Amino acid sequence: MPSTYAPVSADESCGLRERKKRETRRAINLAALDLVEERGFVAVTTEEIASRAGVSARTFFNYFPSKEAAVIGTTADELEAYAQQLETAEPDEGPLQVLRRILAGMLAPASIDRQLRAKRRRILLGEPALAPALVGNNIRIENALTAALERRLGVAPGASIEARVTVAAAISAVRACIEHQQNGGGGRLERNIDAAFEQLAAGVR
């Protein structure tokens, strides 16, 4: 009797593997965020994150180099999406406007994965111990966005300082708003980010 199941093509098999990888990465990320939210960053180990996610410690390290990265690490897919948003934005939307939208969107609960983003935002605002890892993550984001802005401006990589200064200023503005609230400052994060970018656009005095 002939089989009723069609063979899986190479493309389909590759697609299934990539989906499984994304699901595993998300499970580890969410487990890390859950545990840190429950017990605090310092008290959580990579072994506990792996166990909560239902994977081995070896699998954990295949996806993330450390627990810091599991909490706040930006994936290659996310970096590519952010860069594409900047590179392909409408011409009448200036670089600072696009960067404000992209960077604020990284923290916004209304973005694609609402549950994960909302948890990440709460933890970033409540865990100053993550500041060094956040700096490293920001460097990766800065490099990706700088390259995208250079392409948008039509300049060769490193030929002009304009793109890197613009991106660095935008990232620093968002980081300052996060640190402002971590240290007990007032105001809503979104409004503070708006104010920071208005100050950048007007010129720092």
PDB file of N, CA, C and O in Angstrom, residues 19-86:
ATOM      1  N   ARG A  19      13.104  26.790  12.456  1.00  0.00           N
ATOM      2  CA  ARG A  19      12.003  27.092  13.373  1.00  0.00           C
ATOM      3  C   ARG A  19      12.275  26.497  14.752  1.00  0.00           C
ATOM      4  O   ARG A  19      12.025  27.130  15.777  1.00  0.00           O
ATOM      5  N   LYS A  20      12.817  25.264  14.767  1.00  0.00           N
ATOM      6  CA  LYS A  20      13.145  24.623  16.034  1.00  0.00           C
ATOM      7  C   LYS A  20      14.217  25.418  16.774  1.00  0.00           C
ATOM      8  O   LYS A  20      14.148  25.599  17.998  1.00  0.00           O
ATOM      9  N   LYS A  21      15.204  25.916  16.032  1.00  0.00           N
ATOM     10  CA  LYS A  21      16.251  26.724  16.661  1.00  0.00           C
ATOM     11  C   LYS A  21      15.674  27.998  17.273  1.00  0.00           C
ATOM     12  O   LYS A  21      16.022  28.376  18.387  1.00  0.00           O
ATOM     13  N   ARG A  22      14.783  28.661  16.536  1.00  0.00           N
ATOM     14  CA  ARG A  22      14.162  29.878  17.053  1.00  0.00           C
ATOM     15  C   ARG A  22      13.350  29.580  18.302  1.00  0.00           C
ATOM     16  O   ARG A  22      13.380  30.349  19.270  1.00  0.00           O
ATOM     17  N   GLU A  23      12.626  28.457  18.283  1.00  0.00           N
ATOM     18  CA  GLU A  23      11.804  28.090  19.444  1.00  0.00           C
ATOM     19  C   GLU A  23      12.669  27.780  20.655  1.00  0.00           C
ATOM     20  O   GLU A  23      12.342  28.163  21.784  1.00  0.00           O
ATOM     21  N   THR A  24      13.794  27.086  20.423  1.00  0.00           N
ATOM     22  CA  THR A  24      14.700  26.762  21.524  1.00  0.00           C
ATOM     23  C   THR A  24      15.336  28.020  22.086  1.00  0.00           C
ATOM     24  O   THR A  24      15.417  28.213  23.309  1.00  0.00           O
ATOM     25  N   ARG A  25      15.782  28.911  21.197  1.00  0.00           N
ATOM     26  CA  ARG A  25      16.382  30.169  21.643  1.00  0.00           C
ATOM     27  C   ARG A  25      15.387  30.974  22.475  1.00  0.00           C
ATOM     28  O   ARG A  25      15.732  31.512  23.533  1.00  0.00           O
ATOM     29  N   ARG A  26      14.151  31.034  22.007  1.00  0.00           N
ATOM     30  CA  ARG A  26      13.142  31.793  22.731  1.00  0.00           C
ATOM     31  C   ARG A  26      12.849  31.159  24.090  1.00  0.00           C
ATOM     32  O   ARG A  26      12.679  31.846  25.094  1.00  0.00           O
ATOM     33  N   ALA A  27      12.794  29.816  24.146  1.00  0.00           N
ATOM     34  CA  ALA A  27      12.524  29.124  25.407  1.00  0.00           C
ATOM     35  C   ALA A  27      13.613  29.423  26.433  1.00  0.00           C
ATOM     36  O   ALA A  27      13.321  29.649  27.619  1.00  0.00           O
ATOM     37  N   ILE A  28      14.868  29.433  25.991  1.00  0.00           N
ATOM     38  CA  ILE A  28      15.977  29.734  26.899  1.00  0.00           C
ATOM     39  C   ILE A  28      15.906  31.189  27.352  1.00  0.00           C
ATOM     40  O   ILE A  28      16.070  31.496  28.542  1.00  0.00           O
ATOM     41  N   ASN A  29      15.673  32.081  26.411  1.00  0.00           N
ATOM     42  CA  ASN A  29      15.566  33.503  26.727  1.00  0.00           C
ATOM     43  C   ASN A  29      14.450  33.763  27.737  1.00  0.00           C
ATOM     44  O   ASN A  29      14.626  34.475  28.732  1.00  0.00           O
ATOM     45  N   LEU A  30      13.293  33.170  27.486  1.00  0.00           N
ATOM     46  CA  LEU A  30      12.150  33.383  28.372  1.00  0.00           C
ATOM     47  C   LEU A  30      12.389  32.762  29.745  1.00  0.00           C
ATOM     48  O   LEU A  30      12.018  33.343  30.779  1.00  0.00           O
ATOM     49  N   ALA A  31      13.037  31.585  29.775  1.00  0.00           N
ATOM     50  CA  ALA A  31      13.358  30.956  31.059  1.00  0.00           C
ATOM     51  C   ALA A  31      14.296  31.841  31.873  1.00  0.00           C
ATOM     52  O   ALA A  31      14.123  32.005  33.091  1.00  0.00           O
ATOM     53  N   ALA A  32      15.299  32.422  31.200  1.00  0.00           N
ATOM     54  CA  ALA A  32      16.230  33.317  31.889  1.00  0.00           C
ATOM     55  C   ALA A  32      15.499  34.529  32.454  1.00  0.00           C
ATOM     56  O   ALA A  32      15.706  34.921  33.605  1.00  0.00           O
ATOM     57  N   LEU A  33      14.635  35.116  31.647  1.00  0.00           N
ATOM     58  CA  LEU A  33      13.885  36.289  32.099  1.00  0.00           C
ATOM     59  C   LEU A  33      12.965  35.941  33.265  1.00  0.00           C
ATOM     60  O   LEU A  33      12.869  36.701  34.242  1.00  0.00           O
ATOM     61  N   ASP A  34      12.289  34.798  33.182  1.00  0.00           N
ATOM     62  CA  ASP A  34      11.395  34.374  34.269  1.00  0.00           C
ATOM     63  C   ASP A  34      12.157  34.215  35.573  1.00  0.00           C
ATOM     64  O   ASP A  34      11.730  34.706  36.627  1.00  0.00           O
ATOM     65  N   LEU A  35      13.291  33.513  35.519  1.00  0.00           N
ATOM     66  CA  LEU A  35      14.051  33.242  36.738  1.00  0.00           C
ATOM     67  C   LEU A  35      14.629  34.523  37.332  1.00  0.00           C
ATOM     68  O   LEU A  35      14.615  34.719  38.544  1.00  0.00           O
ATOM     69  N   VAL A  36      15.156  35.398  36.476  1.00  0.00           N
ATOM     70  CA  VAL A  36      15.722  36.652  36.975  1.00  0.00           C
ATOM     71  C   VAL A  36      14.627  37.522  37.581  1.00  0.00           C
ATOM     72  O   VAL A  36      14.821  38.161  38.614  1.00  0.00           O
ATOM     73  N   GLU A  37      13.456  37.522  36.962  1.00  0.00           N
ATOM     74  CA  GLU A  37      12.341  38.299  37.504  1.00  0.00           C
ATOM     75  C   GLU A  37      11.898  37.739  38.850  1.00  0.00           C
ATOM     76  O   GLU A  37      11.532  38.498  39.760  1.00  0.00           O
ATOM     77  N   GLU A  38      11.943  36.428  39.006  1.00  0.00           N
ATOM     78  CA  GLU A  38      11.506  35.794  40.250  1.00  0.00           C
ATOM     79  C   GLU A  38      12.520  35.956  41.380  1.00  0.00           C
ATOM     80  O   GLU A  38      12.145  36.194  42.536  1.00  0.00           O
ATOM     81  N   ARG A  39      13.828  35.824  41.053  1.00  0.00           N
ATOM     82  CA  ARG A  39      14.822  35.687  42.115  1.00  0.00           C
ATOM     83  C   ARG A  39      15.949  36.701  42.068  1.00  0.00           C
ATOM     84  O   ARG A  39      16.768  36.755  42.991  1.00  0.00           O
ATOM     85  N   GLY A  40      16.025  37.482  41.016  1.00  0.00           N
ATOM     86  CA  GLY A  40      17.134  38.421  40.884  1.00  0.00           C
ATOM     87  C   GLY A  40      18.265  37.822  40.068  1.00  0.00           C
ATOM     88  O   GLY A  40      18.504  36.611  40.114  1.00  0.00           O
ATOM     89  N   PHE A  41      18.958  38.670  39.327  1.00  0.00           N
ATOM     90  CA  PHE A  41      19.961  38.200  38.381  1.00  0.00           C
ATOM     91  C   PHE A  41      21.088  37.424  39.048  1.00  0.00           C
ATOM     92  O   PHE A  41      21.498  36.364  38.582  1.00  0.00           O
ATOM     93  N   VAL A  42      21.626  37.934  40.162  1.00  0.00           N
ATOM     94  CA  VAL A  42      22.795  37.328  40.804  1.00  0.00           C
ATOM     95  C   VAL A  42      22.498  35.910  41.278  1.00  0.00           C
ATOM     96  O   VAL A  42      23.381  35.034  41.231  1.00  0.00           O
ATOM     97  N   ALA A  43      21.274  35.626  41.699  1.00  0.00           N
ATOM     98  CA  ALA A  43      20.935  34.332  42.279  1.00  0.00           C
ATOM     99  C   ALA A  43      20.691  33.229  41.256  1.00  0.00           C
ATOM    100  O   ALA A  43      20.553  32.061  41.615  1.00  0.00           O
ATOM    101  N   VAL A  44      20.645  33.566  39.985  1.00  0.00           N
ATOM    102  CA  VAL A  44      20.295  32.596  38.942  1.00  0.00           C
ATOM    103  C   VAL A  44      21.545  32.051  38.270  1.00  0.00           C
ATOM    104  O   VAL A  44      22.497  32.791  38.020  1.00  0.00           O
ATOM    105  N   THR A  45      21.555  30.726  37.991  1.00  0.00           N
ATOM    106  CA  THR A  45      22.691  30.102  37.304  1.00  0.00           C
ATOM    107  C   THR A  45      22.278  29.657  35.904  1.00  0.00           C
ATOM    108  O   THR A  45      21.093  29.493  35.603  1.00  0.00           O
ATOM    109  N   THR A  46      23.272  29.427  35.059  1.00  0.00           N
ATOM    110  CA  THR A  46      22.986  28.945  33.705  1.00  0.00           C
ATOM    111  C   THR A  46      22.344  27.562  33.749  1.00  0.00           C
ATOM    112  O   THR A  46      21.488  27.249  32.910  1.00  0.00           O
ATOM    113  N   GLU A  47      22.753  26.724  34.719  1.00  0.00           N
ATOM    114  CA  GLU A  47      22.166  25.387  34.839  1.00  0.00           C
ATOM    115  C   GLU A  47      20.669  25.469  35.144  1.00  0.00           C
ATOM    116  O   GLU A  47      19.868  24.701  34.600  1.00  0.00           O
ATOM    117  N   GLU A  48      20.302  26.408  35.994  1.00  0.00           N
ATOM    118  CA  GLU A  48      18.889  26.574  36.329  1.00  0.00           C
ATOM    119  C   GLU A  48      18.093  27.084  35.135  1.00  0.00           C
ATOM    120  O   GLU A  48      16.953  26.672  34.922  1.00  0.00           O
ATOM    121  N   ILE A  49      18.693  27.973  34.363  1.00  0.00           N
ATOM    122  CA  ILE A  49      18.019  28.472  33.160  1.00  0.00           C
ATOM    123  C   ILE A  49      17.787  27.331  32.179  1.00  0.00           C
ATOM    124  O   ILE A  49      16.693  27.177  31.622  1.00  0.00           O
ATOM    125  N   ALA A  50      18.833  26.512  31.963  1.00  0.00           N
ATOM    126  CA  ALA A  50      18.710  25.383  31.045  1.00  0.00           C
ATOM    127  C   ALA A  50      17.621  24.425  31.512  1.00  0.00           C
ATOM    128  O   ALA A  50      16.798  23.955  30.713  1.00  0.00           O
ATOM    129  N   SER A  51      17.607  24.128  32.806  1.00  0.00           N
ATOM    130  CA  SER A  51      16.594  23.213  33.342  1.00  0.00           C
ATOM    131  C   SER A  51      15.191  23.769  33.157  1.00  0.00           C
ATOM    132  O   SER A  51      14.272  23.048  32.749  1.00  0.00           O
ATOM    133  N   ARG A  52      14.989  25.047  33.444  1.00  0.00           N
ATOM    134  CA  ARG A  52      13.674  25.663  33.280  1.00  0.00           C
ATOM    135  C   ARG A  52      13.236  25.623  31.805  1.00  0.00           C
ATOM    136  O   ARG A  52      12.056  25.439  31.513  1.00  0.00           O
ATOM    137  N   ALA A  53      14.191  25.773  30.898  1.00  0.00           N
ATOM    138  CA  ALA A  53      13.875  25.772  29.466  1.00  0.00           C
ATOM    139  C   ALA A  53      13.711  24.360  28.910  1.00  0.00           C
ATOM    140  O   ALA A  53      13.273  24.197  27.760  1.00  0.00           O
ATOM    141  N   GLY A  54      14.086  23.345  29.706  1.00  0.00           N
ATOM    142  CA  GLY A  54      13.958  21.963  29.247  1.00  0.00           C
ATOM    143  C   GLY A  54      15.058  21.536  28.290  1.00  0.00           C
ATOM    144  O   GLY A  54      14.832  20.673  27.429  1.00  0.00           O
ATOM    145  N   VAL A  55      16.244  22.126  28.445  1.00  0.00           N
ATOM    146  CA  VAL A  55      17.376  21.761  27.587  1.00  0.00           C
ATOM    147  C   VAL A  55      18.577  21.440  28.468  1.00  0.00           C
ATOM    148  O   VAL A  55      18.591  21.729  29.664  1.00  0.00           O
ATOM    149  N   SER A  56      19.604  20.852  27.865  1.00  0.00           N
ATOM    150  CA  SER A  56      20.827  20.556  28.595  1.00  0.00           C
ATOM    151  C   SER A  56      21.684  21.811  28.717  1.00  0.00           C
ATOM    152  O   SER A  56      21.506  22.784  27.975  1.00  0.00           O
ATOM    153  N   ALA A  57      22.641  21.769  29.655  1.00  0.00           N
ATOM    154  CA  ALA A  57      23.569  22.890  29.795  1.00  0.00           C
ATOM    155  C   ALA A  57      24.368  23.081  28.504  1.00  0.00           C
ATOM    156  O   ALA A  57      24.659  24.212  28.099  1.00  0.00           O
ATOM    157  N   ARG A  58      24.704  21.989  27.843  1.00  0.00           N
ATOM    158  CA  ARG A  58      25.442  22.083  26.582  1.00  0.00           C
ATOM    159  C   ARG A  58      24.618  22.814  25.524  1.00  0.00           C
ATOM    160  O   ARG A  58      25.146  23.659  24.794  1.00  0.00           O
ATOM    161  N   THR A  59      23.321  22.494  25.461  1.00  0.00           N
ATOM    162  CA  THR A  59      22.449  23.177  24.502  1.00  0.00           C
ATOM    163  C   THR A  59      22.356  24.660  24.828  1.00  0.00           C
ATOM    164  O   THR A  59      22.376  25.505  23.925  1.00  0.00           O
ATOM    165  N   PHE A  60      22.268  24.978  26.113  1.00  0.00           N
ATOM    166  CA  PHE A  60      22.231  26.393  26.517  1.00  0.00           C
ATOM    167  C   PHE A  60      23.406  27.140  25.893  1.00  0.00           C
ATOM    168  O   PHE A  60      23.237  28.199  25.273  1.00  0.00           O
ATOM    169  N   PHE A  61      24.620  26.589  26.043  1.00  0.00           N
ATOM    170  CA  PHE A  61      25.814  27.284  25.569  1.00  0.00           C
ATOM    171  C   PHE A  61      25.954  27.241  24.051  1.00  0.00           C
ATOM    172  O   PHE A  61      26.754  28.001  23.491  1.00  0.00           O
ATOM    173  N   ASN A  62      25.192  26.393  23.391  1.00  0.00           N
ATOM    174  CA  ASN A  62      25.151  26.439  21.930  1.00  0.00           C
ATOM    175  C   ASN A  62      24.413  27.687  21.438  1.00  0.00           C
ATOM    176  O   ASN A  62      24.617  28.132  20.305  1.00  0.00           O
ATOM    177  N   TYR A  63      23.547  28.226  22.300  1.00  0.00           N
ATOM    178  CA  TYR A  63      22.725  29.378  21.918  1.00  0.00           C
ATOM    179  C   TYR A  63      23.198  30.674  22.552  1.00  0.00           C
ATOM    180  O   TYR A  63      23.091  31.745  21.930  1.00  0.00           O
ATOM    181  N   PHE A  64      23.684  30.617  23.786  1.00  0.00           N
ATOM    182  CA  PHE A  64      24.099  31.823  24.491  1.00  0.00           C
ATOM    183  C   PHE A  64      25.418  31.570  25.219  1.00  0.00           C
ATOM    184  O   PHE A  64      25.584  30.522  25.848  1.00  0.00           O
ATOM    185  N   PRO A  65      26.353  32.523  25.193  1.00  0.00           N
ATOM    186  CA  PRO A  65      27.643  32.325  25.853  1.00  0.00           C
ATOM    187  C   PRO A  65      27.606  32.521  27.367  1.00  0.00           C
ATOM    188  O   PRO A  65      28.545  32.139  28.067  1.00  0.00           O
ATOM    189  N   SER A  66      26.548  33.129  27.893  1.00  0.00           N
ATOM    190  CA  SER A  66      26.475  33.437  29.322  1.00  0.00           C
ATOM    191  C   SER A  66      25.028  33.697  29.713  1.00  0.00           C
ATOM    192  O   SER A  66      24.151  33.854  28.862  1.00  0.00           O
ATOM    193  N   LYS A  67      24.798  33.781  31.021  1.00  0.00           N
ATOM    194  CA  LYS A  67      23.433  34.081  31.460  1.00  0.00           C
ATOM    195  C   LYS A  67      23.067  35.522  31.129  1.00  0.00           C
ATOM    196  O   LYS A  67      21.897  35.828  30.881  1.00  0.00           O
ATOM    197  N   GLU A  68      24.066  36.417  31.113  1.00  0.00           N
ATOM    198  CA  GLU A  68      23.793  37.798  30.712  1.00  0.00           C
ATOM    199  C   GLU A  68      23.238  37.841  29.291  1.00  0.00           C
ATOM    200  O   GLU A  68      22.250  38.525  29.008  1.00  0.00           O
ATOM    201  N   ALA A  69      23.888  37.103  28.406  1.00  0.00           N
ATOM    202  CA  ALA A  69      23.445  37.074  27.011  1.00  0.00           C
ATOM    203  C   ALA A  69      22.062  36.459  26.889  1.00  0.00           C
ATOM    204  O   ALA A  69      21.251  36.886  26.062  1.00  0.00           O
ATOM    205  N   ALA A  70      21.761  35.466  27.722  1.00  0.00           N
ATOM    206  CA  ALA A  70      20.441  34.833  27.672  1.00  0.00           C
ATOM    207  C   ALA A  70      19.346  35.786  28.096  1.00  0.00           C
ATOM    208  O   ALA A  70      18.198  35.662  27.660  1.00  0.00           O
ATOM    209  N   VAL A  71      19.688  36.743  28.951  1.00  0.00           N
ATOM    210  CA  VAL A  71      18.692  37.711  29.411  1.00  0.00           C
ATOM    211  C   VAL A  71      18.509  38.840  28.404  1.00  0.00           C
ATOM    212  O   VAL A  71      17.394  39.183  28.031  1.00  0.00           O
ATOM    213  N   ILE A  72      19.585  39.418  27.925  1.00  0.00           N
ATOM    214  CA  ILE A  72      19.452  40.627  27.104  1.00  0.00           C
ATOM    215  C   ILE A  72      20.037  40.511  25.712  1.00  0.00           C
ATOM    216  O   ILE A  72      19.950  41.445  24.922  1.00  0.00           O
ATOM    217  N   GLY A  73      20.664  39.395  25.382  1.00  0.00           N
ATOM    218  CA  GLY A  73      21.319  39.258  24.092  1.00  0.00           C
ATOM    219  C   GLY A  73      20.350  39.427  22.934  1.00  0.00           C
ATOM    220  O   GLY A  73      19.277  38.836  22.910  1.00  0.00           O
ATOM    221  N   THR A  74      20.736  40.235  21.985  1.00  0.00           N
ATOM    222  CA  THR A  74      19.936  40.460  20.791  1.00  0.00           C
ATOM    223  C   THR A  74      20.341  39.437  19.731  1.00  0.00           C
ATOM    224  O   THR A  74      21.528  39.276  19.457  1.00  0.00           O
ATOM    225  N   THR A  75      19.386  38.755  19.138  1.00  0.00           N
ATOM    226  CA  THR A  75      19.695  37.711  18.173  1.00  0.00           C
ATOM    227  C   THR A  75      20.126  38.310  16.837  1.00  0.00           C
ATOM    228  O   THR A  75      19.856  39.474  16.536  1.00  0.00           O
ATOM    229  N   ALA A  76      20.788  37.479  16.031  1.00  0.00           N
ATOM    230  CA  ALA A  76      21.208  37.916  14.706  1.00  0.00           C
ATOM    231  C   ALA A  76      20.004  38.303  13.852  1.00  0.00           C
ATOM    232  O   ALA A  76      20.056  39.265  13.078  1.00  0.00           O
ATOM    233  N   ASP A  77      18.898  37.562  13.987  1.00  0.00           N
ATOM    234  CA  ASP A  77      17.678  37.883  13.233  1.00  0.00           C
ATOM    235  C   ASP A  77      17.146  39.254  13.623  1.00  0.00           C
ATOM    236  O   ASP A  77      16.696  40.034  12.771  1.00  0.00           O
ATOM    237  N   GLU A  78      17.177  39.551  14.922  1.00  0.00           N
ATOM    238  CA  GLU A  78      16.710  40.860  15.380  1.00  0.00           C
ATOM    239  C   GLU A  78      17.600  41.974  14.848  1.00  0.00           C
ATOM    240  O   GLU A  78      17.106  43.008  14.377  1.00  0.00           O
ATOM    241  N   LEU A  79      18.916  41.765  14.921  1.00  0.00           N
ATOM    242  CA  LEU A  79      19.838  42.772  14.412  1.00  0.00           C
ATOM    243  C   LEU A  79      19.592  43.054  12.936  1.00  0.00           C
ATOM    244  O   LEU A  79      19.587  44.207  12.498  1.00  0.00           O
ATOM    245  N   GLU A  80      19.382  41.981  12.172  1.00  0.00           N
ATOM    246  CA  GLU A  80      19.126  42.147  10.740  1.00  0.00           C
ATOM    247  C   GLU A  80      17.840  42.922  10.496  1.00  0.00           C
ATOM    248  O   GLU A  80      17.768  43.788   9.613  1.00  0.00           O
ATOM    249  N   ALA A  81      16.811  42.624  11.299  1.00  0.00           N
ATOM    250  CA  ALA A  81      15.531  43.319  11.138  1.00  0.00           C
ATOM    251  C   ALA A  81      15.666  44.804  11.484  1.00  0.00           C
ATOM    252  O   ALA A  81      15.120  45.667  10.782  1.00  0.00           O
ATOM    253  N   TYR A  82      16.393  45.115  12.560  1.00  0.00           N
ATOM    254  CA  TYR A  82      16.584  46.512  12.942  1.00  0.00           C
ATOM    255  C   TYR A  82      17.346  47.266  11.851  1.00  0.00           C
ATOM    256  O   TYR A  82      16.994  48.397  11.488  1.00  0.00           O
ATOM    257  N   ALA A  83      18.405  46.643  11.330  1.00  0.00           N
ATOM    258  CA  ALA A  83      19.199  47.280  10.289  1.00  0.00           C
ATOM    259  C   ALA A  83      18.365  47.532   9.037  1.00  0.00           C
ATOM    260  O   ALA A  83      18.462  48.587   8.401  1.00  0.00           O
ATOM    261  N   GLN A  84      17.523  46.564   8.698  1.00  0.00           N
ATOM    262  CA  GLN A  84      16.693  46.716   7.498  1.00  0.00           C
ATOM    263  C   GLN A  84      15.694  47.857   7.676  1.00  0.00           C
ATOM    264  O   GLN A  84      15.423  48.613   6.737  1.00  0.00           O
ATOM    265  N   GLN A  85      15.125  47.977   8.884  1.00  0.00           N
ATOM    266  CA  GLN A  85      14.191  49.077   9.139  1.00  0.00           C
ATOM    267  C   GLN A  85      14.860  50.426   8.897  1.00  0.00           C
ATOM    268  O   GLN A  85      14.269  51.325   8.306  1.00  0.00           O
ATOM    269  N   LEU A  86      16.098  50.568   9.356  1.00  0.00           N
ATOM    270  CA  LEU A  86      16.813  51.834   9.206  1.00  0.00           C
ATOM    271  C   LEU A  86      17.167  52.086   7.743  1.00  0.00           C
ATOM    272  O   LEU A  86      16.985  53.191   7.229  1.00  0.00           O
TER     273      LEU A  86
END
